[in-house]
Amino acid sequence: MKEYILLFRHENMNRKVSPEQMQHWMKQQMEWVDSIASKNKFVSGTGLLFDDAKVVNHQKFVTNGPFGDIKETLGGYIVVKAESADEAAEFAKGAPILQGEGNTVEVRQIVTH
């Protein structure tokens, strides 16, 4: 069995959401992850905070946050076990993040040695 990372990309995370909406989304996310874990396919994962984020470019210049000119930001990830990228993509289809227009889940195989 291979491991795949599912990267959650949010479009326009500069919009503010209410604490109630955030709580609702987190509940959906936990239920989705629990459904993967119930199949013994969940490995790990977490959300990524935007507060105090830094970006370092190739010239070693540091800027605040994953903001500026970018259209989307990385909001978190999970790692799953799957037989193929297609199976991992099926898990990704259930991600609550996809309720947001422009949001995506990128599926990539993890290199293991």
Short mmCIF file of N, CA and C in Angstrom, two decimals:
data_model
loop_
_atom_site.label_atom_id
_atom_site.label_comp_id
_atom_site.label_asym_id
_atom_site.label_seq_id
_atom_site.Cartn_x
_atom_site.Cartn_y
_atom_site.Cartn_z
N MET A 1 0.85 -1.18 0.00
CA MET A 1 0.00 0.00 0.00
C MET A 1 0.89 1.24 0.00
N LYS A 2 0.51 2.23 -0.78
CA LYS A 2 1.29 3.47 -0.90
C LYS A 2 0.68 4.55 -0.01
N GLU A 3 1.44 5.61 0.22
CA GLU A 3 0.93 6.75 0.97
C GLU A 3 0.82 7.94 0.02
N TYR A 4 -0.27 8.70 0.21
CA TYR A 4 -0.55 9.88 -0.61
C TYR A 4 -0.86 11.04 0.31
N ILE A 5 -0.39 12.23 -0.08
CA ILE A 5 -0.75 13.44 0.65
C ILE A 5 -1.87 14.13 -0.12
N LEU A 6 -2.87 14.57 0.61
CA LEU A 6 -3.98 15.34 0.05
C LEU A 6 -3.80 16.77 0.57
N LEU A 7 -3.41 17.67 -0.33
CA LEU A 7 -3.13 19.06 0.02
C LEU A 7 -4.36 19.92 -0.22
N PHE A 8 -4.79 20.64 0.79
CA PHE A 8 -6.00 21.47 0.70
C PHE A 8 -5.61 22.88 0.31
N ARG A 9 -6.06 23.29 -0.86
CA ARG A 9 -5.76 24.63 -1.36
C ARG A 9 -7.03 25.47 -1.33
N HIS A 10 -6.95 26.59 -0.61
CA HIS A 10 -8.07 27.52 -0.46
C HIS A 10 -7.88 28.71 -1.38
N GLU A 11 -8.91 29.07 -2.06
CA GLU A 11 -8.86 30.29 -2.86
C GLU A 11 -9.43 31.42 -2.01
N ASN A 12 -8.76 32.55 -2.02
CA ASN A 12 -9.21 33.76 -1.32
C ASN A 12 -9.50 33.52 0.16
N MET A 13 -8.49 33.13 0.91
CA MET A 13 -8.66 32.92 2.34
C MET A 13 -8.65 34.23 3.12
N ASN A 14 -8.55 35.35 2.43
CA ASN A 14 -8.57 36.64 3.12
C ASN A 14 -9.97 37.00 3.59
N ARG A 15 -10.99 36.33 3.07
CA ARG A 15 -12.36 36.60 3.53
C ARG A 15 -12.52 36.08 4.95
N LYS A 16 -13.20 36.83 5.76
CA LYS A 16 -13.44 36.42 7.15
C LYS A 16 -14.69 35.57 7.22
N VAL A 17 -14.65 34.55 8.09
CA VAL A 17 -15.81 33.72 8.34
C VAL A 17 -16.14 33.80 9.81
N SER A 18 -17.38 33.55 10.13
CA SER A 18 -17.81 33.61 11.53
C SER A 18 -17.26 32.40 12.28
N PRO A 19 -17.14 32.52 13.60
CA PRO A 19 -16.71 31.37 14.40
C PRO A 19 -17.67 30.18 14.24
N GLU A 20 -18.94 30.46 14.06
CA GLU A 20 -19.93 29.40 13.87
C GLU A 20 -19.69 28.65 12.56
N GLN A 21 -19.40 29.41 11.49
CA GLN A 21 -19.13 28.77 10.20
C GLN A 21 -17.85 27.95 10.27
N MET A 22 -16.83 28.49 10.92
CA MET A 22 -15.57 27.75 11.06
C MET A 22 -15.79 26.46 11.85
N GLN A 23 -16.60 26.53 12.92
CA GLN A 23 -16.89 25.35 13.72
C GLN A 23 -17.63 24.31 12.88
N HIS A 24 -18.58 24.75 12.05
CA HIS A 24 -19.32 23.84 11.18
C HIS A 24 -18.37 23.16 10.19
N TRP A 25 -17.48 23.92 9.58
CA TRP A 25 -16.51 23.34 8.63
C TRP A 25 -15.59 22.35 9.32
N MET A 26 -15.13 22.68 10.53
CA MET A 26 -14.24 21.78 11.25
C MET A 26 -14.95 20.47 11.60
N LYS A 27 -16.23 20.56 11.95
CA LYS A 27 -17.00 19.35 12.24
C LYS A 27 -17.10 18.48 10.99
N GLN A 28 -17.37 19.09 9.85
CA GLN A 28 -17.44 18.35 8.59
C GLN A 28 -16.09 17.70 8.29
N GLN A 29 -15.01 18.44 8.49
CA GLN A 29 -13.68 17.93 8.21
C GLN A 29 -13.38 16.72 9.09
N MET A 30 -13.70 16.81 10.37
CA MET A 30 -13.44 15.71 11.30
C MET A 30 -14.26 14.48 10.93
N GLU A 31 -15.51 14.67 10.53
CA GLU A 31 -16.34 13.55 10.12
C GLU A 31 -15.77 12.88 8.88
N TRP A 32 -15.28 13.69 7.93
CA TRP A 32 -14.69 13.15 6.71
C TRP A 32 -13.43 12.34 7.03
N VAL A 33 -12.55 12.90 7.87
CA VAL A 33 -11.33 12.20 8.26
C VAL A 33 -11.68 10.92 9.01
N ASP A 34 -12.67 10.98 9.90
CA ASP A 34 -13.10 9.78 10.63
C ASP A 34 -13.58 8.69 9.67
N SER A 35 -14.24 9.08 8.57
CA SER A 35 -14.71 8.08 7.61
C SER A 35 -13.54 7.38 6.93
N ILE A 36 -12.45 8.10 6.70
CA ILE A 36 -11.24 7.50 6.12
C ILE A 36 -10.56 6.61 7.17
N ALA A 37 -10.48 7.10 8.39
CA ALA A 37 -9.85 6.34 9.48
C ALA A 37 -10.60 5.04 9.74
N SER A 38 -11.92 5.05 9.59
CA SER A 38 -12.72 3.84 9.82
C SER A 38 -12.37 2.73 8.83
N LYS A 39 -11.75 3.09 7.71
CA LYS A 39 -11.30 2.12 6.71
C LYS A 39 -9.83 1.75 6.92
N ASN A 40 -9.25 2.27 8.03
CA ASN A 40 -7.84 2.07 8.34
C ASN A 40 -6.93 2.60 7.24
N LYS A 41 -7.32 3.76 6.65
CA LYS A 41 -6.55 4.36 5.55
C LYS A 41 -5.96 5.72 5.92
N PHE A 42 -6.29 6.25 7.11
CA PHE A 42 -5.78 7.56 7.54
C PHE A 42 -4.43 7.37 8.20
N VAL A 43 -3.45 8.19 7.81
CA VAL A 43 -2.11 8.12 8.40
C VAL A 43 -1.90 9.30 9.35
N SER A 44 -2.07 10.53 8.86
CA SER A 44 -1.86 11.72 9.68
C SER A 44 -2.39 12.93 8.94
N GLY A 45 -2.34 14.08 9.58
CA GLY A 45 -2.73 15.31 8.93
C GLY A 45 -2.98 16.42 9.92
N THR A 46 -3.09 17.64 9.37
CA THR A 46 -3.33 18.79 10.22
C THR A 46 -3.73 19.99 9.36
N GLY A 47 -4.29 20.97 10.00
CA GLY A 47 -4.52 22.25 9.35
C GLY A 47 -3.29 23.11 9.52
N LEU A 48 -3.19 24.13 8.69
CA LEU A 48 -2.05 25.05 8.77
C LEU A 48 -2.56 26.45 9.06
N LEU A 49 -2.00 27.10 10.08
CA LEU A 49 -2.43 28.44 10.46
C LEU A 49 -1.85 29.48 9.51
N PHE A 50 -2.61 30.53 9.31
CA PHE A 50 -2.16 31.64 8.48
C PHE A 50 -1.46 32.71 9.33
N ASP A 51 -1.79 32.76 10.62
CA ASP A 51 -1.20 33.74 11.51
C ASP A 51 0.30 33.50 11.62
N ASP A 52 1.08 34.56 11.52
CA ASP A 52 2.53 34.54 11.68
C ASP A 52 3.24 33.66 10.65
N ALA A 53 2.60 33.42 9.50
CA ALA A 53 3.23 32.64 8.43
C ALA A 53 4.30 33.47 7.73
N LYS A 54 5.29 32.81 7.19
CA LYS A 54 6.39 33.46 6.47
C LYS A 54 6.60 32.74 5.15
N VAL A 55 7.07 33.48 4.15
CA VAL A 55 7.47 32.91 2.87
C VAL A 55 8.90 33.35 2.61
N VAL A 56 9.77 32.38 2.29
CA VAL A 56 11.17 32.67 1.98
C VAL A 56 11.38 32.34 0.51
N ASN A 57 11.88 33.33 -0.26
CA ASN A 57 12.08 33.10 -1.69
C ASN A 57 13.50 32.63 -1.98
N HIS A 58 13.80 32.41 -3.24
CA HIS A 58 15.11 31.87 -3.65
C HIS A 58 16.28 32.79 -3.31
N GLN A 59 15.99 34.07 -3.08
CA GLN A 59 17.05 35.01 -2.68
C GLN A 59 17.13 35.14 -1.16
N LYS A 60 16.40 34.27 -0.48
CA LYS A 60 16.35 34.23 0.99
C LYS A 60 15.69 35.46 1.59
N PHE A 61 14.86 36.12 0.80
CA PHE A 61 14.08 37.26 1.26
C PHE A 61 12.82 36.73 1.94
N VAL A 62 12.54 37.21 3.14
CA VAL A 62 11.41 36.72 3.92
C VAL A 62 10.28 37.74 3.88
N THR A 63 9.08 37.27 3.56
CA THR A 63 7.89 38.11 3.62
C THR A 63 6.89 37.50 4.59
N ASN A 64 5.97 38.30 5.07
CA ASN A 64 4.95 37.82 5.98
C ASN A 64 3.84 37.11 5.23
N GLY A 65 3.50 35.94 5.70
CA GLY A 65 2.33 35.22 5.24
C GLY A 65 2.36 34.70 3.82
N PRO A 66 1.47 33.75 3.57
CA PRO A 66 1.32 33.21 2.20
C PRO A 66 0.33 34.08 1.44
N PHE A 67 0.60 35.38 1.40
CA PHE A 67 -0.37 36.31 0.84
C PHE A 67 0.20 36.99 -0.39
N GLY A 68 0.01 38.26 -0.53
CA GLY A 68 0.55 39.00 -1.65
C GLY A 68 -0.21 38.70 -2.93
N ASP A 69 0.51 38.31 -3.95
CA ASP A 69 -0.08 38.14 -5.28
C ASP A 69 -0.63 36.75 -5.54
N ILE A 70 -0.54 35.84 -4.58
CA ILE A 70 -1.00 34.49 -4.85
C ILE A 70 -2.52 34.40 -4.81
N LYS A 71 -3.05 33.51 -5.60
CA LYS A 71 -4.49 33.35 -5.71
C LYS A 71 -5.03 32.38 -4.66
N GLU A 72 -4.22 31.40 -4.29
CA GLU A 72 -4.68 30.40 -3.35
C GLU A 72 -3.60 30.13 -2.32
N THR A 73 -4.01 29.55 -1.19
CA THR A 73 -3.08 29.24 -0.12
C THR A 73 -3.27 27.80 0.33
N LEU A 74 -2.23 27.25 0.91
CA LEU A 74 -2.27 25.90 1.44
C LEU A 74 -2.87 25.96 2.84
N GLY A 75 -4.01 25.29 3.02
CA GLY A 75 -4.71 25.37 4.29
C GLY A 75 -4.49 24.18 5.20
N GLY A 76 -3.94 23.09 4.68
CA GLY A 76 -3.70 21.91 5.49
C GLY A 76 -3.51 20.69 4.61
N TYR A 77 -3.43 19.54 5.24
CA TYR A 77 -3.22 18.31 4.50
C TYR A 77 -3.60 17.11 5.35
N ILE A 78 -3.81 15.98 4.69
CA ILE A 78 -3.84 14.70 5.37
C ILE A 78 -3.04 13.72 4.52
N VAL A 79 -2.57 12.67 5.17
CA VAL A 79 -1.87 11.59 4.50
C VAL A 79 -2.75 10.35 4.63
N VAL A 80 -2.96 9.68 3.49
CA VAL A 80 -3.78 8.47 3.47
C VAL A 80 -3.00 7.31 2.87
N LYS A 81 -3.43 6.10 3.20
CA LYS A 81 -2.91 4.90 2.56
C LYS A 81 -3.90 4.53 1.46
N ALA A 82 -3.38 4.17 0.29
CA ALA A 82 -4.24 3.79 -0.82
C ALA A 82 -3.46 2.89 -1.77
N GLU A 83 -4.22 2.10 -2.53
CA GLU A 83 -3.61 1.22 -3.52
C GLU A 83 -3.12 1.99 -4.74
N SER A 84 -3.74 3.16 -5.01
CA SER A 84 -3.41 3.92 -6.21
C SER A 84 -3.77 5.39 -6.01
N ALA A 85 -3.29 6.22 -6.95
CA ALA A 85 -3.65 7.63 -6.93
C ALA A 85 -5.15 7.79 -7.15
N ASP A 86 -5.75 6.89 -7.92
CA ASP A 86 -7.20 6.96 -8.15
C ASP A 86 -7.98 6.73 -6.86
N GLU A 87 -7.54 5.77 -6.05
CA GLU A 87 -8.21 5.54 -4.77
C GLU A 87 -8.05 6.75 -3.86
N ALA A 88 -6.84 7.32 -3.82
CA ALA A 88 -6.61 8.52 -3.01
C ALA A 88 -7.48 9.68 -3.50
N ALA A 89 -7.64 9.80 -4.82
CA ALA A 89 -8.49 10.86 -5.38
C ALA A 89 -9.95 10.66 -5.00
N GLU A 90 -10.38 9.42 -4.86
CA GLU A 90 -11.74 9.15 -4.40
C GLU A 90 -11.94 9.68 -2.98
N PHE A 91 -10.93 9.49 -2.12
CA PHE A 91 -11.00 10.08 -0.78
C PHE A 91 -11.10 11.60 -0.89
N ALA A 92 -10.28 12.18 -1.76
CA ALA A 92 -10.23 13.64 -1.92
C ALA A 92 -11.59 14.20 -2.35
N LYS A 93 -12.33 13.46 -3.14
CA LYS A 93 -13.64 13.93 -3.61
C LYS A 93 -14.59 14.22 -2.46
N GLY A 94 -14.38 13.59 -1.31
CA GLY A 94 -15.26 13.81 -0.16
C GLY A 94 -14.82 14.95 0.74
N ALA A 95 -13.73 15.61 0.42
CA ALA A 95 -13.20 16.67 1.29
C ALA A 95 -14.16 17.85 1.36
N PRO A 96 -14.54 18.27 2.56
CA PRO A 96 -15.44 19.41 2.72
C PRO A 96 -14.91 20.70 2.10
N ILE A 97 -13.61 20.84 1.98
CA ILE A 97 -13.04 22.05 1.39
C ILE A 97 -13.58 22.30 -0.01
N LEU A 98 -13.97 21.24 -0.70
CA LEU A 98 -14.44 21.37 -2.08
C LEU A 98 -15.80 22.07 -2.17
N GLN A 99 -16.41 22.37 -1.04
CA GLN A 99 -17.65 23.15 -1.04
C GLN A 99 -17.38 24.60 -1.43
N GLY A 100 -16.15 25.04 -1.27
CA GLY A 100 -15.79 26.42 -1.60
C GLY A 100 -15.38 26.54 -3.07
N GLU A 101 -15.98 27.46 -3.76
CA GLU A 101 -15.68 27.66 -5.18
C GLU A 101 -14.20 28.00 -5.35
N GLY A 102 -13.54 27.31 -6.25
CA GLY A 102 -12.13 27.55 -6.51
C GLY A 102 -11.19 26.74 -5.64
N ASN A 103 -11.69 26.12 -4.58
CA ASN A 103 -10.85 25.32 -3.71
C ASN A 103 -10.52 23.99 -4.39
N THR A 104 -9.34 23.44 -4.06
CA THR A 104 -8.93 22.18 -4.65
C THR A 104 -8.25 21.29 -3.61
N VAL A 105 -8.17 20.01 -3.95
CA VAL A 105 -7.38 19.06 -3.18
C VAL A 105 -6.40 18.43 -4.16
N GLU A 106 -5.13 18.63 -3.91
CA GLU A 106 -4.09 18.05 -4.75
C GLU A 106 -3.67 16.71 -4.15
N VAL A 107 -3.59 15.67 -4.97
CA VAL A 107 -3.23 14.33 -4.53
C VAL A 107 -1.84 14.00 -5.08
N ARG A 108 -0.91 13.69 -4.17
CA ARG A 108 0.46 13.38 -4.58
C ARG A 108 0.96 12.17 -3.81
N GLN A 109 1.62 11.26 -4.50
CA GLN A 109 2.22 10.10 -3.83
C GLN A 109 3.44 10.56 -3.04
N ILE A 110 3.61 10.01 -1.86
CA ILE A 110 4.75 10.32 -1.00
C ILE A 110 5.86 9.30 -1.29
N VAL A 111 7.06 9.79 -1.47
CA VAL A 111 8.20 8.92 -1.70
C VAL A 111 8.60 8.30 -0.37
N THR A 112 8.66 6.99 -0.32
CA THR A 112 9.08 6.30 0.89
C THR A 112 10.26 5.40 0.54
N HIS A 113 11.15 5.20 1.49
CA HIS A 113 12.33 4.35 1.25
C HIS A 113 12.33 3.19 2.18
#
